mmCIF file of C-alpha atoms in Angstrom:
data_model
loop_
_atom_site.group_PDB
_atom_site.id
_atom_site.type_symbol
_atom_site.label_atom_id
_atom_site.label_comp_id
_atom_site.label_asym_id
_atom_site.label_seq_id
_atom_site.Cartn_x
_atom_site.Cartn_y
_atom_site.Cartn_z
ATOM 1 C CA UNK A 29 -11.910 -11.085 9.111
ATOM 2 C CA UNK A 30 -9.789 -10.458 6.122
ATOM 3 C CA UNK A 31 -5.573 -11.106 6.380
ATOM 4 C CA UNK A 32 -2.866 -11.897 3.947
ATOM 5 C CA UNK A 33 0.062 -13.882 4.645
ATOM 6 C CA UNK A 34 2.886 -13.715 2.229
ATOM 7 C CA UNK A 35 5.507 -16.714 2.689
ATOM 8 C CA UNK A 36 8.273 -15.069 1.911
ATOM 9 C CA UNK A 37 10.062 -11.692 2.770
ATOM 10 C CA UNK A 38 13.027 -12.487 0.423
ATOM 11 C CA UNK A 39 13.113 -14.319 -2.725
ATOM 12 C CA UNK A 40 16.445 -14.580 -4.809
ATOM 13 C CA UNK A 41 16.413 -15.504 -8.848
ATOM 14 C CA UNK A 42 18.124 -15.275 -11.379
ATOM 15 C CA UNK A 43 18.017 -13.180 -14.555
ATOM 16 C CA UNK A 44 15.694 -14.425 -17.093
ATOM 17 C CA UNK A 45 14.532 -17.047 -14.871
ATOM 18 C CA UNK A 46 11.118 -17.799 -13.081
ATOM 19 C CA UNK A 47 9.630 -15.905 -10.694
ATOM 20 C CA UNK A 48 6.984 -16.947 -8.036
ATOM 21 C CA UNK A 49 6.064 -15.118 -4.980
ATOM 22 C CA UNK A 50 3.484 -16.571 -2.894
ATOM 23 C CA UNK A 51 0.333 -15.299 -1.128
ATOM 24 C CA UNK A 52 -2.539 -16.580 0.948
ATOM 25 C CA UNK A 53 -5.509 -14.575 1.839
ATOM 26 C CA UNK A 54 -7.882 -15.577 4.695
ATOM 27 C CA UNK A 55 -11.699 -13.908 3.850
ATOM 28 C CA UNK A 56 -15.147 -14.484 4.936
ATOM 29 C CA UNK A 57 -16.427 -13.943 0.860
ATOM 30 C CA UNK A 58 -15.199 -13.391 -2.637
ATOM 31 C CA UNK A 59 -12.377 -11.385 -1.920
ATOM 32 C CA UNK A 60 -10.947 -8.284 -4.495
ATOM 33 C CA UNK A 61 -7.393 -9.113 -4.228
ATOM 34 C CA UNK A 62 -4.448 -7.357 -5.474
ATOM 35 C CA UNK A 63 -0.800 -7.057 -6.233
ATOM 36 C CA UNK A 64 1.160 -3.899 -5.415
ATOM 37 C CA UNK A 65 4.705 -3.176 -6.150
ATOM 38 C CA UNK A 66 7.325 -0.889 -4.699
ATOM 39 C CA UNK A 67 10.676 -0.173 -5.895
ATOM 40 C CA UNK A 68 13.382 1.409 -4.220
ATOM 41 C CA UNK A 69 12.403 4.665 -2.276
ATOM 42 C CA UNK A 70 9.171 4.951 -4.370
ATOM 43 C CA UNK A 71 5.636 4.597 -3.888
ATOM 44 C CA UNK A 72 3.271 1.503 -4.502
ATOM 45 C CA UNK A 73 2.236 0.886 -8.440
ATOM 46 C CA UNK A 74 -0.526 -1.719 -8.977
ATOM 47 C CA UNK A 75 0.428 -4.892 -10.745
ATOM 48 C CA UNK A 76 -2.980 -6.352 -11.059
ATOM 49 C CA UNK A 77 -6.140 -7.009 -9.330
ATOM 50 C CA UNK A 78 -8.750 -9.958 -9.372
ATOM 51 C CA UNK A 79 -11.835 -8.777 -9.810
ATOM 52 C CA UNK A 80 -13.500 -12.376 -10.025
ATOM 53 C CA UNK A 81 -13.794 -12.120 -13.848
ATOM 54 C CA UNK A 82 -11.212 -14.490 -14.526
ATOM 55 C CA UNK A 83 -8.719 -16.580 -12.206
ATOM 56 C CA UNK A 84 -6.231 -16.157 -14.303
ATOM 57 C CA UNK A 85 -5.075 -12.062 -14.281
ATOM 58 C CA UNK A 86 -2.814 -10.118 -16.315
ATOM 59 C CA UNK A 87 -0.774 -7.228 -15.192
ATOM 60 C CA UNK A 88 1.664 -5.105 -15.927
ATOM 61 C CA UNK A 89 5.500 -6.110 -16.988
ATOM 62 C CA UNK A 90 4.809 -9.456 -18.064
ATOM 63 C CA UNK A 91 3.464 -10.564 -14.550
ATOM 64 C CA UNK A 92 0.297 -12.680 -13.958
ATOM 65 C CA UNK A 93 -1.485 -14.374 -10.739
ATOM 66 C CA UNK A 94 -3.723 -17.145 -10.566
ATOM 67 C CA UNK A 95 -6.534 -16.923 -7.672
ATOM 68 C CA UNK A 96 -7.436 -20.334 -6.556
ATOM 69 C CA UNK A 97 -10.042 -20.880 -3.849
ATOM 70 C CA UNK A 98 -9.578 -24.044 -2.956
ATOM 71 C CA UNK A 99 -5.964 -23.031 -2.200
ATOM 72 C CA UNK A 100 -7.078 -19.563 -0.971
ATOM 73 C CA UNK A 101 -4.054 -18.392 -2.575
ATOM 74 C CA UNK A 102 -3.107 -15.825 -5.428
ATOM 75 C CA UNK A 103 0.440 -16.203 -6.254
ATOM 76 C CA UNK A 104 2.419 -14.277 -8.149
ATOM 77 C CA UNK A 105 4.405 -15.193 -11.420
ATOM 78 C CA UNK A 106 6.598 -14.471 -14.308
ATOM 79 C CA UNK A 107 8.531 -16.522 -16.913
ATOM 80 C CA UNK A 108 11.537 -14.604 -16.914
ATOM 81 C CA UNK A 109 13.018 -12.268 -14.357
ATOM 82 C CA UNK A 110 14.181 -9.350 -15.902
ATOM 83 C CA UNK A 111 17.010 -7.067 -13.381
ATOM 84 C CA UNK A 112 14.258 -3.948 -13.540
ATOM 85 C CA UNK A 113 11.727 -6.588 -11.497
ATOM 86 C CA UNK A 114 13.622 -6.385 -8.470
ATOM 87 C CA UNK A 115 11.728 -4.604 -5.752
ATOM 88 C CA UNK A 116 9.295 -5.351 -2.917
ATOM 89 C CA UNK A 117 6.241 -6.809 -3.319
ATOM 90 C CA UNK A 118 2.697 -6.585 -1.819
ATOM 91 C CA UNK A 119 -0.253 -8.530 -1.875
ATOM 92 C CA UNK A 120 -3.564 -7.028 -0.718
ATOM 93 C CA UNK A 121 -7.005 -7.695 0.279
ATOM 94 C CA UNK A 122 -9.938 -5.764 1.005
ATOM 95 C CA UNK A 123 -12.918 -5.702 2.504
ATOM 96 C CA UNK A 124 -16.456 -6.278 1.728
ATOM 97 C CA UNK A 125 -17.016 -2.747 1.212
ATOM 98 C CA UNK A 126 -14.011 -2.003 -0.999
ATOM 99 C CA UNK A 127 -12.377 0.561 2.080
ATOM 100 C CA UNK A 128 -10.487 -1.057 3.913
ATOM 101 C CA UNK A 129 -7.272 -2.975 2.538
ATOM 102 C CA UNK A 130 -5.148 -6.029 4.540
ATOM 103 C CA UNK A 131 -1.330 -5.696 3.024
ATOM 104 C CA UNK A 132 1.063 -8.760 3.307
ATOM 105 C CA UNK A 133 3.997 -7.825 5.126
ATOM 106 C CA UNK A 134 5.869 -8.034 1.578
ATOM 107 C CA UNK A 135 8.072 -10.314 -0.082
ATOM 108 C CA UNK A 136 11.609 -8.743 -1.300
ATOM 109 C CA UNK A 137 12.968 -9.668 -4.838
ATOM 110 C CA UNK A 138 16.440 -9.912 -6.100
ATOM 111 C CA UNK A 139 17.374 -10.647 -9.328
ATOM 112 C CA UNK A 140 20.639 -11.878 -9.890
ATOM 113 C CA UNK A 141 22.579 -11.265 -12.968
ATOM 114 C CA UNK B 8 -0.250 15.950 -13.665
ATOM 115 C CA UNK B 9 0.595 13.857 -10.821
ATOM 116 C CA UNK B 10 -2.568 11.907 -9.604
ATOM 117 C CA UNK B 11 -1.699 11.759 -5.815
ATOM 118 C CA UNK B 12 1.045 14.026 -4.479
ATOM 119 C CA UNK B 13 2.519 14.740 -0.953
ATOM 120 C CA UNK B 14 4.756 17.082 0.167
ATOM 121 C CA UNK B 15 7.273 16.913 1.539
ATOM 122 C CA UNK B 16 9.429 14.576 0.028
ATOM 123 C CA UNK B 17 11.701 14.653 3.178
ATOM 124 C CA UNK B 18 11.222 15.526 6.339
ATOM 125 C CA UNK B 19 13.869 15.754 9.192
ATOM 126 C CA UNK B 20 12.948 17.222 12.524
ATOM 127 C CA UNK B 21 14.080 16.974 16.007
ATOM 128 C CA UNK B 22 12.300 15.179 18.671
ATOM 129 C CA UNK B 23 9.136 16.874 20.391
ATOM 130 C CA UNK B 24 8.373 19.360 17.512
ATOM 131 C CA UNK B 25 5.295 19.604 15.426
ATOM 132 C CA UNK B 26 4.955 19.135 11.934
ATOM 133 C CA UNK B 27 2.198 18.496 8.995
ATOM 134 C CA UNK B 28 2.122 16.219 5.880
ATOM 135 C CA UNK B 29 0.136 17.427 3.332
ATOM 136 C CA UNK B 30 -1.399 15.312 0.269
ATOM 137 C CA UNK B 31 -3.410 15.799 -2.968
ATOM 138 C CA UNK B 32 -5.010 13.741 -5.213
ATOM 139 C CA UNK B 33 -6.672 15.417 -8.688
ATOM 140 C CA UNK B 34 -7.972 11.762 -9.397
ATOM 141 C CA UNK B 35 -11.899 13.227 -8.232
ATOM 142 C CA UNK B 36 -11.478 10.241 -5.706
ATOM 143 C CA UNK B 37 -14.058 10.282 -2.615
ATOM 144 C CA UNK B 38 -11.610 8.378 0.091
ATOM 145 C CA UNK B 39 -8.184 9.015 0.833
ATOM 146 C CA UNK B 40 -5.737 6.863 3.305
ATOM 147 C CA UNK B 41 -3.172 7.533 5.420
ATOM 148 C CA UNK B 42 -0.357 4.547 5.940
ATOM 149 C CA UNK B 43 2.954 4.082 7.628
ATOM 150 C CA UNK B 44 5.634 1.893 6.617
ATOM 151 C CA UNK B 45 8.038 0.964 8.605
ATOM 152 C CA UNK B 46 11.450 0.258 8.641
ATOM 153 C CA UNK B 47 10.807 -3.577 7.864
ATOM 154 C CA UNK B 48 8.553 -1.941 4.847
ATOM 155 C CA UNK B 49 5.267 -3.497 6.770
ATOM 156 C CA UNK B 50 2.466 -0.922 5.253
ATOM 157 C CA UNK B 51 0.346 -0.402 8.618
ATOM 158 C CA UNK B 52 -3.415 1.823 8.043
ATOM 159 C CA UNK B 53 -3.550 5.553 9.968
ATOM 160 C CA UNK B 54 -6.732 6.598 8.787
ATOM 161 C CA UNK B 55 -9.404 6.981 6.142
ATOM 162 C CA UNK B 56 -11.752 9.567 4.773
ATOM 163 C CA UNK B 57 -14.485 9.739 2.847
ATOM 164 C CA UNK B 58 -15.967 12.754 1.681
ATOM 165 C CA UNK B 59 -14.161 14.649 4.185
ATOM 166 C CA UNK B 60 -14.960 12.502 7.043
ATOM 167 C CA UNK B 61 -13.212 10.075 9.099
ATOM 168 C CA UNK B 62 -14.385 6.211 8.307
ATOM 169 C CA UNK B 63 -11.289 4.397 9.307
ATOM 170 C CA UNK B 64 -9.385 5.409 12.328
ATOM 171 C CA UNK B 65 -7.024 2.585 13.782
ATOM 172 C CA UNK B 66 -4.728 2.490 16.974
ATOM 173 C CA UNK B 67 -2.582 5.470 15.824
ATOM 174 C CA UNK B 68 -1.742 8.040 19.247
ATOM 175 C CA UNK B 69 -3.749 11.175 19.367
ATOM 176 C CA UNK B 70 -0.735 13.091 18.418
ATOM 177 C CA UNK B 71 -1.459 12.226 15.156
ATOM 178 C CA UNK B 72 -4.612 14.114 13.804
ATOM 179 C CA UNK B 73 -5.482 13.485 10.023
ATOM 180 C CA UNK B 74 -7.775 16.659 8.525
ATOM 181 C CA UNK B 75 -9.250 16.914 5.586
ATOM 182 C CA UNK B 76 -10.425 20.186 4.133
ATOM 183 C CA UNK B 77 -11.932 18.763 1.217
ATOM 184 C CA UNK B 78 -12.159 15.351 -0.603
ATOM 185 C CA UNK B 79 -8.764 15.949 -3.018
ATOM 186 C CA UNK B 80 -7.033 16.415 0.507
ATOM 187 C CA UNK B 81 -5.986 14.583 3.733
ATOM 188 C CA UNK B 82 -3.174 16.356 5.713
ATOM 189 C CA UNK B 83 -1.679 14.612 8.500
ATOM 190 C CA UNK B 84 -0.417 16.781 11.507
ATOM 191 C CA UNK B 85 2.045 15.386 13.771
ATOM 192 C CA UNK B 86 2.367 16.965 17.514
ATOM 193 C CA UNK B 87 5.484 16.017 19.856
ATOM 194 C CA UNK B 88 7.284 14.023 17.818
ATOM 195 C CA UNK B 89 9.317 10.739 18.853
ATOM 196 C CA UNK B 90 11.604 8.593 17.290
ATOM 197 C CA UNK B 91 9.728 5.901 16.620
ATOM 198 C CA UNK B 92 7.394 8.230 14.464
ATOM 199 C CA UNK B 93 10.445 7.502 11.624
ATOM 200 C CA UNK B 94 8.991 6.268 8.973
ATOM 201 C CA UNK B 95 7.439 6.540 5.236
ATOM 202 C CA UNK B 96 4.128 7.849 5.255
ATOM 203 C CA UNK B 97 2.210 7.185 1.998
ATOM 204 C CA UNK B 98 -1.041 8.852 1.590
ATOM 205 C CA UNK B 99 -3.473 6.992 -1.070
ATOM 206 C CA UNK B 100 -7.059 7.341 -2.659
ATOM 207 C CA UNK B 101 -9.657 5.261 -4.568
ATOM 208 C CA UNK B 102 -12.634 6.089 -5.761
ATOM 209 C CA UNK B 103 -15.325 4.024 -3.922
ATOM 210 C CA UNK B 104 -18.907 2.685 -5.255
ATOM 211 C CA UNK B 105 -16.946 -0.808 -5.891
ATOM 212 C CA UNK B 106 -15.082 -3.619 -3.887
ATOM 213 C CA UNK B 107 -12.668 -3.946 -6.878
ATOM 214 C CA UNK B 108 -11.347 -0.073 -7.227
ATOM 215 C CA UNK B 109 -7.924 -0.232 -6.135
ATOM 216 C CA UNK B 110 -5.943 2.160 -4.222
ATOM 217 C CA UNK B 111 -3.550 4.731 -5.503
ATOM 218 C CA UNK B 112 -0.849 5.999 -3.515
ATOM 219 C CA UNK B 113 1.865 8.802 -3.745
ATOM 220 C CA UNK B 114 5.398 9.149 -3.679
ATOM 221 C CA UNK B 115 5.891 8.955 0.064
ATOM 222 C CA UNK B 116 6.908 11.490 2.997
ATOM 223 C CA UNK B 117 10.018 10.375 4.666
ATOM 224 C CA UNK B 118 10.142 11.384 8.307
ATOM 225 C CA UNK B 119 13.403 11.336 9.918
ATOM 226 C CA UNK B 120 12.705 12.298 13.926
ATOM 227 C CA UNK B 121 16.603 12.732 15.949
#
């Protein structure tokens, strides 16, 4: 069975600094993991998705994950925290057949000026 | 040109009346979702279509019946409402054929039950 666990519901940084939010995935094959965020009293945008072309993926607004298997993780990062990045954040994964999706229960980001 | 839309934005009602959320997606998706969100903002699964018909159907009460009159839409009807039915209810699509489509959702109904 797929599942998700996110580590943290709130993270706290500072502008301009680092950002890492963390996520585990539990799946019985190559997963299709992704990255969803949601801002304040909107709906969920897609950040980025591994698609097992590359561990190393590239999304939107300067953020990037890293899927490792041997860690079963795919954390989230970004060099510099910007205010505009604070939000709640989602990481997904879904099933063999691409319908069904597992959401974290979120991780929560303030960015401090 | 919004790809997936739902209307209402808002919804306030009083306890043990019906009402319907209605969503549209002009993406030429085949499956559409239906998820709640709570107040802790934990996205739980309603139900899933494809092609019009129901794949994905979790532990949701049979007050709650999803229809879909054809594959740009998946309405979600609501009977006897309670108060724990608050919540945001985000309807989403994907186009399937491929593990590694991902899922877009709309704006979000807000339900509000006194």
């Amino acid at each position: 069975a797929q599942s998700v666990t996110q580590l943290d519901s709130h993270v706290s940084v500072s502008e301009g600094t680092p950002v890492l939010l963390r996520c585990n995935y539990s799946s019985s094959y190559s997963p299709s993991l992704f990255w969803y965020v949601q801002h304040p009293n909107k709906g969920l945008q897609l950040l980025l998705k591994y698609t097992s072309a590359a561990t190393l993926v590239k999304g939107i607004n300067g953020f990037e994950a890293e899927f490792k298997k041997s860690e079963t993780s795919f954390h989230l990062t970004k060099p510099s925290a910007h205010m505009s990045d604070a939000a709640e954040y989602f990481c997904v994964v879904s099933d063999d057949g691409g319908n069904q999706f597992y959401f974290g229960t979120g991780t929560s980001l303030t960015v401090i000026p | 040109d919004t790809a997936v839309s739902q209307t209402p934005k808002y919804l306030v009602t009083q306890m043990g009346n019906d009402k319907s959320i209605k969503c549209e997606q002009n993406l030429g998706h085949d499956t559409m979702y239906w998820y709640k969100q709570d107040s802790k903002k934990f996205l739980k699964i309603m139900f899933s279509y494809n092609n019009k018909e129901l794949i994905i159907n979790e532990t949701v009460p049979n007050r709650f019946s999803p229809k879909s009159p054809d594959k740009a839409h998946l309405n979600l009807h609501i009977n006897s409402l309670e108060l724990g039915d608050s919540a945001v209810y985000f309807c989403a699509s994907i186009a399937s054929g491929g593990s590694y489509n991902e899922q877009f959702f709309g704006p979000g109904t807000r339900l509000t039950v006194l």
